[in-house]
Each structure stands twice: as C-alpha cells, then as structure tokens.
C-alpha cells in the first residue's frame, strides 16, 4: 500500500501540528464524504471506485476491444481534465515511447490539447496510412481546442470510410444529456460514454474519460479501479493513518510556514505526464482567491542537471514531494570493463535501481540540508493497481487541501477569462462590444 513519509520535518516545522490540525481535517473529510462542502455537487469521484456504472464499464471494455481489432491508431481528442489523466496513465504504465514499440494494441495519439497546426497535421499524416478511430472527449462539448480538432479528424474519417463507416469509428465521451457534442453524437448515432454530472474534469480519469483510451492501450482497467478502491477504503477512515491526511496536513503547514511552491519530483521519465495531471489537479483546485501553492514538477535525475542548482541554492520558496516508484520492471546491471577507462568499475555488477536509489538518497539529504523540505510518497511498482491507489490518494488529498485552504476545490472560475477574450478576438457572435475594447487595448 502507498505510504507517505516526511523527512526530518521538525527542522522546518518545529511545532507539532498534527493534533491542532486534526479537527479541521476531520471537517474537510466529512465535507468530502457527505458532499456537504463548497462544490459538494462535484464530489461523485469520492465513491466512484466502488460505485461506478458497471454496464458502462462493460461497454468501455467492449469498445476498447473493437478499436483494438479494427484500428492501428486511436486519436484521443480532449484538453485539460479530458486529456491529462489518460496520457499520464498510458505513459506511466505503457511507456512514453508506447507508439514506437512493437505491440498488438493500437497507437494512441493525443490532439485537441492546443492550437498548433503543425502538431495537428503531424497526427493527421501519421494516422492516414492505416485504419484509425477517434475518441472525442469533452464534458461541456463546447471547448474550442478539441472542437476544432474534431472537425479535422471527423473530416479525415469521413473521407476515408464514408459518413456511415466513419460513424462506427467515432466514440464520444461527454455529458449524459447536454452540450453540442452530445446532440451531434445522438444525431449521428455515434457510441457515447458519460462524464458524470458530479465529477469535474480534473477528477475524471477513472470515468470513461480516462478509461476508454487507457483500455485501448492494453492496461487492465479493472486493476486500476481495484487500486483506487483500496485507497478509497483507506481514505474513508478519518485520521493520520490515512496517507492523504498526512500529505494534506504537511503541505498545508509548509504553505502556512511560507512555502509557496510545491515541486513534484520523480526519478522515472515515464511519470512526466502523471506530474502534468497532478499539476492541473492541484493548480485548478487550490489556486484561487489569491491562495494556493504553485504546483511545479521536475524529472530527476535529468533536471538535477538543470534545475538542481536553483533547488539547492536559489530562493527558499519551495518544498519537494518525491514520488518513489520501483522496483523497475527491468533489472539492468552495469557491465564490467577490464580497461576501466571511465573509472566506473566500482559500479560494475550493480543494478540501475541501486544507482538510482543512491542518487535519490543523496539528493534527499542535499536538498533538505539546503533548506528544501522533502515529502516522500512511496508509490510502489508501476502497476495498474498501484497507480489506481496513487490517483485516488492525490485526488482525496487535493479535496482535503482545498477545504483546509477554505476554497472550493471543485470550481475553476479563473479559466473563463482567457476564453472570453479569445472568443471576442475571434469574432464569436455576442462578443462584439468586448472585441472593440480588446482591440483598442492591443492597438489594433
Ligand atoms: O478540469 C476541468 O474542468 C478542465 O480542465 C476541463 O477538463 C477542460 O477545460 C476541458 O473541458 P471539457 O471537457 O468541457 O472540454
């Protein structure tokens, strides 16, 4: 089971905080369990790992099987919460090089998560030569980036398979009743999957949003859900035995003690997009009303050679949360070289994991001594079950953290500002007045 450890925290937080904070954590816990806090209507994810739609789950598995059988590629169209979870899990469990590997499951490409014509054209070219399907994911059904991308990929499917054939290769994951995508899907007869009303985008990886693409990549989604359910059970019991309590408490105390940045670090490059998922989860949940830790991430040991200097000696504004994964699936041992020209024979016969673990320990001591507190999350091996635990752990701790900060952890009012400006500048009907104002500011 996943564990959270605090490394020598007393030098950073000399006063014991656990007892004083416990009543507030208990209140936050009750708000999550009973959907009674701010944004309570979006806490469907709390009980989801045991209380999900079994019929839809079976349809997800069946659709994944069909896509695996009839497609060499799946194009996943979505942004933010409708993108990062699936990408994080597939990269972590199947490798960031998944599409380059020899395998009997389809390649998975992610588009609609930006507005780069080059990125889009590249994927259009990559999938053109073989059979492909599309999973378009948008809870609102109106988000500009995925909606634009879907136009291109729907046209490519229709050009290749005709309207009817294309319709059998489009899978829409969206609201159960509302939105442009839902209406379009119903009109066209595409298979649809539901983003539940009570689950917000960034908490939706364990719904059809994440599960369909993840299953297409060959990951055992039952195991993923089983891991999440184990963590859900652990989090249902209030108290510091729950790892989410320990994590939420320490990051809150460090924030109160003046830390403004939390740096998520992992020693496995396959974790990079899980960090991106985590950044959205915490950034969107806590960053409001002038409050919140700024979530950032680093890939170690690579970033020790770029960001390491700042972490060791720069402005003391951060703490690190280190996700430890392991043991590795492959055990590689350093070969002996008789000439020893590189002086590396002292490592001959040692495993890569052994070397990595010593780097991890050395960094932990150096950074802590340099004034950067370290929290360690022991997440176990890269398995669907362990990752399911980790996902739920971060979600639950995030909900607790939001309530400790006294913000609504489930809304994202700030995201609308850029959208309104973009719509106005693009000339969307209804935004005429704002367009004139903005163009004057831009001296257009
Ligand atoms: O967490 C969120 O709510 C956002 O990141 C959304 O997931 C993102 O904006 C995409 O929205 P939608 O799924 O409605 O297209």
XYZ file of C-alpha atoms and ligand atoms in Angstrom:
459
model
C 0.000 0.000 0.000
C 1.155 3.507 -0.858
C 2.847 5.354 2.002
C 3.692 8.990 2.744
C 6.796 9.817 4.755
C 8.018 13.146 5.997
C 11.782 13.522 6.010
C 13.199 15.386 9.039
C 10.331 17.839 9.000
C 10.934 19.027 12.553
C 13.755 21.343 11.453
C 11.275 23.090 9.128
C 8.203 22.916 11.353
C 9.455 22.819 14.945
C 5.962 22.874 16.471
C 3.885 19.693 16.343
C 0.947 20.441 14.097
C -0.910 17.142 13.839
C -3.168 17.472 16.859
C -4.137 21.094 16.207
C -4.947 20.413 12.580
C -6.895 17.181 13.120
C -10.332 18.790 13.759
C -10.049 20.835 10.560
C -9.008 17.774 8.579
C -11.921 15.859 10.054
C -14.296 18.592 8.936
C -12.772 18.577 5.440
C -13.070 14.783 5.384
C -16.755 14.956 6.326
C -17.380 17.538 3.614
C -15.907 15.148 1.049
C -17.668 12.060 2.375
C -21.077 13.757 2.677
C -20.832 16.169 -0.269
C -21.598 18.955 2.209
C -18.813 21.456 1.463
C -18.408 24.103 -1.239
C -18.717 22.392 -4.622
C -20.230 19.301 -2.965
C -22.200 18.612 -6.142
C -18.855 17.650 -7.760
C -17.746 15.001 -5.280
C -19.019 11.998 -7.243
C -15.406 10.827 -7.608
C -15.167 10.178 -3.833
C -17.179 6.938 -4.005
C -16.646 6.247 -7.711
C -14.071 3.390 -7.435
C -16.721 1.175 -5.799
C -19.840 2.836 -7.098
C -19.456 3.123 -10.848
C -21.765 2.204 -13.708
C -20.969 -1.473 -14.382
C -22.951 -1.519 -17.612
C -20.952 1.397 -18.984
C -17.715 -0.163 -17.764
C -18.536 -3.288 -19.806
C -19.301 -1.085 -22.841
C -15.933 0.647 -22.404
C -14.179 -2.721 -22.433
C -16.171 -3.846 -25.465
C -15.422 -0.615 -27.349
C -11.737 -0.916 -26.473
C -11.759 -4.468 -27.855
C -13.393 -3.264 -31.078
C -10.886 -0.446 -31.518
C -8.034 -2.865 -30.857
C -9.435 -5.185 -33.530
C -10.240 -2.650 -36.252
C -7.695 0.159 -35.773
C -3.954 0.639 -35.833
C -4.404 4.009 -34.133
C -6.775 5.748 -31.765
C -6.868 9.549 -31.881
C -7.905 10.933 -28.486
C -9.261 14.478 -28.705
C -9.531 16.446 -25.449
C -7.848 19.052 -23.245
C -7.172 19.599 -19.535
C -9.154 17.149 -17.442
C -10.337 15.485 -20.629
C -6.754 14.667 -21.629
C -4.081 14.597 -18.954
C -5.232 11.589 -16.904
C -5.319 9.171 -19.843
C -1.990 10.446 -21.147
C -0.427 10.193 -17.690
C -1.541 6.606 -17.104
C -0.630 5.389 -20.610
C 2.822 6.988 -20.480
C 3.456 5.671 -16.979
C 2.274 2.091 -17.497
C 2.954 1.584 -21.212
C 5.933 3.969 -21.681
C 6.302 7.452 -23.185
C 7.603 5.510 -26.227
C 4.420 3.425 -26.402
C 3.660 4.442 -30.000
C 7.144 3.419 -31.136
C 7.016 -0.016 -29.517
C 6.198 -3.307 -31.220
C 2.822 -4.359 -29.797
C -0.577 -5.752 -30.636
C -2.546 -2.738 -29.385
C -3.173 0.462 -31.399
C -1.018 3.562 -31.214
C -2.684 6.303 -29.175
C -2.301 9.930 -30.298
C -3.493 12.916 -28.277
C -4.731 16.007 -30.123
C -7.037 18.939 -29.413
C -4.913 19.897 -26.399
C -3.552 23.042 -28.056
C -3.881 25.140 -31.185
C -0.791 24.178 -33.136
C -1.476 23.493 -36.813
C 1.849 21.658 -37.092
C 1.031 19.292 -34.229
C -2.369 18.539 -35.749
C -1.060 17.994 -39.285
C 1.589 15.643 -37.960
C -1.003 13.339 -36.405
C -3.269 13.585 -39.470
C -0.276 12.367 -41.527
C 0.698 9.679 -39.025
C -2.733 8.030 -38.980
C -3.548 8.455 -42.664
C -1.869 5.262 -43.846
C -3.761 2.821 -41.606
C -7.126 2.237 -40.006
C -7.958 4.562 -37.138
C -10.738 5.536 -34.737
C -11.439 8.711 -32.781
C -12.411 9.212 -29.151
C -13.591 12.803 -28.746
C -13.826 13.811 -25.080
C -15.443 16.999 -23.818
C -17.689 17.287 -20.798
C -19.095 20.655 -21.872
C -18.996 19.693 -25.521
C -18.087 23.266 -26.382
C -14.370 23.634 -25.647
C -12.709 25.324 -28.614
C -9.461 23.350 -28.925
C -10.996 19.829 -29.062
C -13.988 21.031 -31.097
C -11.657 22.436 -33.786
C -9.509 19.284 -33.804
C -12.585 17.080 -34.069
C -13.667 18.885 -37.250
C -10.376 17.895 -38.888
C -10.374 14.278 -37.718
C -14.055 13.725 -38.412
C -13.478 15.005 -41.967
C -10.468 12.672 -42.319
C -12.537 9.698 -41.121
C -15.425 10.550 -43.465
C -13.066 10.958 -46.414
C -11.601 7.528 -45.703
C -14.632 5.478 -44.655
C -17.656 7.469 -45.833
C -20.159 9.001 -43.414
C -21.571 5.705 -42.201
C -18.231 3.939 -41.837
C -16.806 6.946 -40.009
C -19.749 6.926 -37.625
C -18.759 3.432 -36.467
C -15.291 4.719 -35.585
C -16.278 7.775 -33.560
C -16.663 7.387 -29.790
C -17.889 10.484 -27.947
C -17.344 10.920 -24.203
C -19.437 13.814 -22.937
C -22.290 14.954 -20.723
C -25.156 12.483 -20.478
C -27.732 14.974 -21.810
C -26.383 18.452 -22.562
C -23.994 20.161 -24.946
C -23.193 20.404 -28.637
C -21.182 17.167 -28.701
C -23.983 15.149 -27.103
C -26.548 16.495 -29.625
C -24.180 15.809 -32.519
C -23.455 12.278 -31.310
C -27.133 11.473 -30.851
C -27.985 12.871 -34.281
C -25.211 10.924 -35.964
C -25.682 7.721 -33.959
C -22.128 7.610 -32.541
C -21.483 5.496 -29.463
C -21.366 7.726 -26.396
C -19.889 7.443 -22.920
C -20.764 9.639 -19.986
C -18.796 12.140 -17.947
C -20.898 12.000 -14.773
C -22.545 15.284 -13.710
C -20.953 15.071 -10.283
C -17.357 14.554 -11.459
C -15.342 17.565 -12.662
C -12.788 17.291 -15.482
C -9.654 17.069 -13.365
C -11.162 14.316 -11.154
C -12.450 12.285 -14.132
C -9.588 9.956 -15.054
C -11.372 6.944 -13.513
C -14.518 7.560 -15.604
C -14.912 6.825 -19.331
C -12.821 9.985 -19.910
C -9.656 8.130 -18.950
C -10.755 4.515 -19.022
C -11.507 4.110 -22.737
C -8.134 5.314 -24.083
C -6.320 3.561 -21.228
C -8.082 0.265 -22.009
C -7.297 0.622 -25.729
C -3.606 0.817 -24.803
C -3.991 -2.585 -23.142
C -3.970 -1.526 -19.489
C -6.104 -3.647 -17.146
C -8.663 -1.031 -16.095
C -10.233 -3.395 -13.531
C -6.910 -3.429 -11.689
C -6.705 0.369 -11.915
C -10.159 0.649 -10.334
C -9.279 -2.007 -7.725
C -6.249 0.029 -6.634
C -8.360 3.176 -6.405
C -10.955 1.274 -4.370
C -8.260 0.151 -1.906
C -7.193 3.753 -1.409
C -10.813 4.871 -1.186
C -11.277 2.455 1.727
C -8.133 3.768 3.431
C -9.335 7.361 2.986
C -12.817 6.600 4.312
C -11.369 6.232 7.810
C -10.558 9.639 9.318
C -7.173 10.040 10.985
C -3.475 10.248 10.282
C -3.298 6.562 9.330
C -4.763 7.782 6.049
C -1.847 8.802 3.805
C -3.946 11.575 2.240
C -4.337 13.175 5.692
C -0.567 13.133 6.256
C 0.115 14.653 2.834
C -2.636 17.295 3.042
C -1.536 18.277 6.549
C 2.143 18.687 5.811
C 1.686 20.638 2.576
C -0.785 22.944 4.341
C 1.623 23.538 7.246
C 4.515 24.180 4.889
C 2.335 26.642 2.971
C 1.473 28.417 6.213
C 5.165 28.497 7.087
C 5.854 30.488 3.909
C 6.484 27.896 1.190
C 4.717 28.948 -1.983
C 5.840 26.285 -4.488
C 5.427 22.532 -4.347
C 7.780 20.693 -6.648
C 6.673 17.193 -7.597
C 9.716 15.087 -8.404
C 10.013 11.584 -9.781
C 13.010 9.556 -10.894
C 11.169 7.840 -13.744
C 10.674 9.765 -17.008
C 7.522 7.706 -17.616
C 5.922 9.704 -14.792
C 6.165 13.062 -16.590
C 2.538 13.243 -17.666
C 1.290 11.992 -14.311
C 3.028 15.122 -12.980
C 1.195 17.203 -15.578
C -2.073 15.621 -14.413
C -1.146 16.373 -10.784
C -0.322 19.998 -11.638
C -3.760 20.538 -13.135
C -5.441 18.778 -10.217
C -3.779 20.929 -7.573
C -3.404 24.150 -9.579
C -7.060 24.343 -10.588
C -8.336 23.137 -7.234
C -6.325 25.427 -4.937
C -5.209 28.410 -6.989
C -7.977 30.908 -6.326
C -8.851 33.872 -4.094
C -5.165 34.790 -4.004
C -4.299 31.492 -2.286
C -2.656 28.169 -3.055
C 0.713 26.507 -3.519
C 2.057 26.815 -7.071
C 2.428 23.245 -8.367
C 5.552 22.612 -10.431
C 7.346 19.428 -11.451
C 10.794 18.085 -12.238
C 12.081 14.868 -13.804
C 15.051 13.533 -11.877
C 17.850 12.903 -12.379
C 17.659 14.843 -15.685
C 16.511 18.073 -14.041
C 19.161 17.839 -11.325
C 21.441 18.951 -14.160
C 19.264 21.954 -14.990
C 17.004 22.927 -12.077
C 19.198 21.311 -9.410
C 21.231 24.486 -8.848
C 18.147 26.567 -8.096
C 16.623 23.920 -5.849
C 19.862 23.643 -3.871
C 20.735 27.312 -3.528
C 18.069 29.595 -5.014
C 15.306 31.483 -3.220
C 13.936 29.296 -0.435
C 10.331 29.223 -1.609
C 9.643 25.570 -2.252
C 9.315 22.124 -0.834
C 9.625 18.872 -2.749
C 7.247 15.955 -2.933
C 9.177 12.974 -4.262
C 7.179 10.139 -5.803
C 9.206 6.967 -5.468
C 8.403 4.221 -7.958
C 10.047 0.853 -8.008
C 11.414 -1.690 -8.309
C 11.810 -1.271 -12.067
C 10.281 -3.806 -14.412
C 13.707 -4.400 -15.982
C 16.785 -5.111 -13.939
C 19.910 -3.877 -15.749
C 23.388 -4.391 -14.303
C 26.395 -2.229 -15.124
C 28.862 -4.240 -17.241
C 32.496 -4.693 -16.118
C 35.135 -3.227 -18.412
C 38.644 -4.628 -17.969
C 40.359 -1.404 -19.114
C 38.143 0.719 -16.819
C 38.975 3.816 -18.841
C 35.966 5.643 -17.435
C 36.765 4.611 -13.837
C 33.306 3.123 -13.464
C 34.248 -0.394 -12.363
C 33.304 0.468 -8.779
C 29.735 0.166 -10.080
C 30.260 -2.994 -12.135
C 27.594 -5.559 -11.290
C 25.344 -3.016 -9.587
C 21.792 -2.605 -10.848
C 20.442 0.631 -12.306
C 17.859 0.625 -9.489
C 20.700 0.519 -6.930
C 22.386 3.514 -8.539
C 19.108 5.419 -8.844
C 18.235 4.782 -5.206
C 21.595 6.124 -4.029
C 21.057 9.218 -6.229
C 17.641 9.593 -4.612
C 19.069 9.367 -1.088
C 21.950 11.710 -1.870
C 19.571 14.275 -3.357
C 17.164 13.995 -0.449
C 19.948 14.788 2.022
C 21.458 17.552 -0.104
C 18.165 19.322 -0.749
C 16.988 19.012 2.831
C 20.293 20.374 4.100
C 19.970 23.144 1.504
C 16.687 24.187 3.131
C 14.142 22.373 0.963
C 11.754 20.160 2.972
C 11.107 16.752 1.417
C 7.912 14.713 1.500
C 8.222 11.176 0.160
C 5.369 9.286 -1.468
C 6.270 5.598 -1.777
C 4.014 4.544 -4.634
C 5.340 1.041 -5.351
C 5.884 -0.570 -8.724
C 4.435 0.744 -11.981
C 1.314 -1.447 -11.983
C -2.301 -0.519 -12.710
C -3.222 -1.326 -9.108
C -0.515 0.865 -7.566
C -1.295 3.706 -9.962
C -5.003 3.447 -9.109
C -4.044 3.921 -5.455
C -1.846 6.896 -6.270
C -4.528 8.610 -8.369
C -7.160 8.337 -5.660
C -4.638 9.355 -2.985
C -3.783 12.581 -4.825
C -7.450 13.320 -5.525
C -8.523 12.811 -1.927
C -5.614 14.834 -0.526
C -6.474 17.574 -3.015
C -10.070 17.749 -1.812
C -8.863 17.894 1.813
C -6.298 20.556 0.912
C -8.874 22.773 -0.797
C -11.114 22.726 2.257
C -8.160 23.401 4.582
C -7.438 26.481 2.460
C -11.103 27.415 2.632
C -11.621 27.456 -1.130
C -13.981 25.481 -3.350
C -11.704 22.698 -4.680
C -14.109 21.844 -7.490
C -14.623 25.028 -9.478
C -12.287 26.885 -11.852
C -13.757 30.378 -12.362
C -10.412 31.795 -13.492
C -10.254 29.628 -16.609
C -13.044 31.640 -18.223
C -11.114 34.935 -18.530
C -8.882 33.910 -21.446
C -11.757 32.127 -23.166
C -13.922 35.265 -23.202
C -11.069 37.323 -24.651
C -10.288 34.668 -27.256
C -13.932 34.409 -28.346
C -14.180 38.196 -28.594
C -10.991 38.490 -30.653
C -12.143 35.644 -32.908
C -15.411 37.468 -33.588
C -17.773 34.986 -31.941
C -21.331 36.335 -32.107
C -22.356 38.004 -28.838
C -18.876 39.319 -28.014
C -18.894 42.419 -30.290
C -18.508 45.041 -27.555
C -15.685 43.214 -25.837
C -13.940 42.757 -29.202
C -13.776 46.509 -29.764
C -12.484 47.105 -26.221
C -9.775 44.462 -26.514
C -8.646 45.555 -29.946
C -8.265 49.110 -28.667
C -6.057 47.797 -25.831
C -3.994 45.823 -28.351
C -3.697 48.921 -30.575
C -5.270 47.021 -33.498
O -10.810 20.414 -15.060
C -11.516 20.986 -15.871
O -12.720 21.169 -15.669
C -10.943 21.477 -17.187
O -9.597 21.223 -17.301
C -11.647 20.787 -18.323
O -11.475 19.398 -18.188
C -11.127 21.246 -19.670
O -11.270 22.635 -19.790
C -11.879 20.562 -20.797
O -13.246 20.789 -20.667
P -14.293 19.942 -21.454
O -14.167 18.533 -21.041
O -15.615 20.532 -21.107
O -13.970 20.116 -22.928
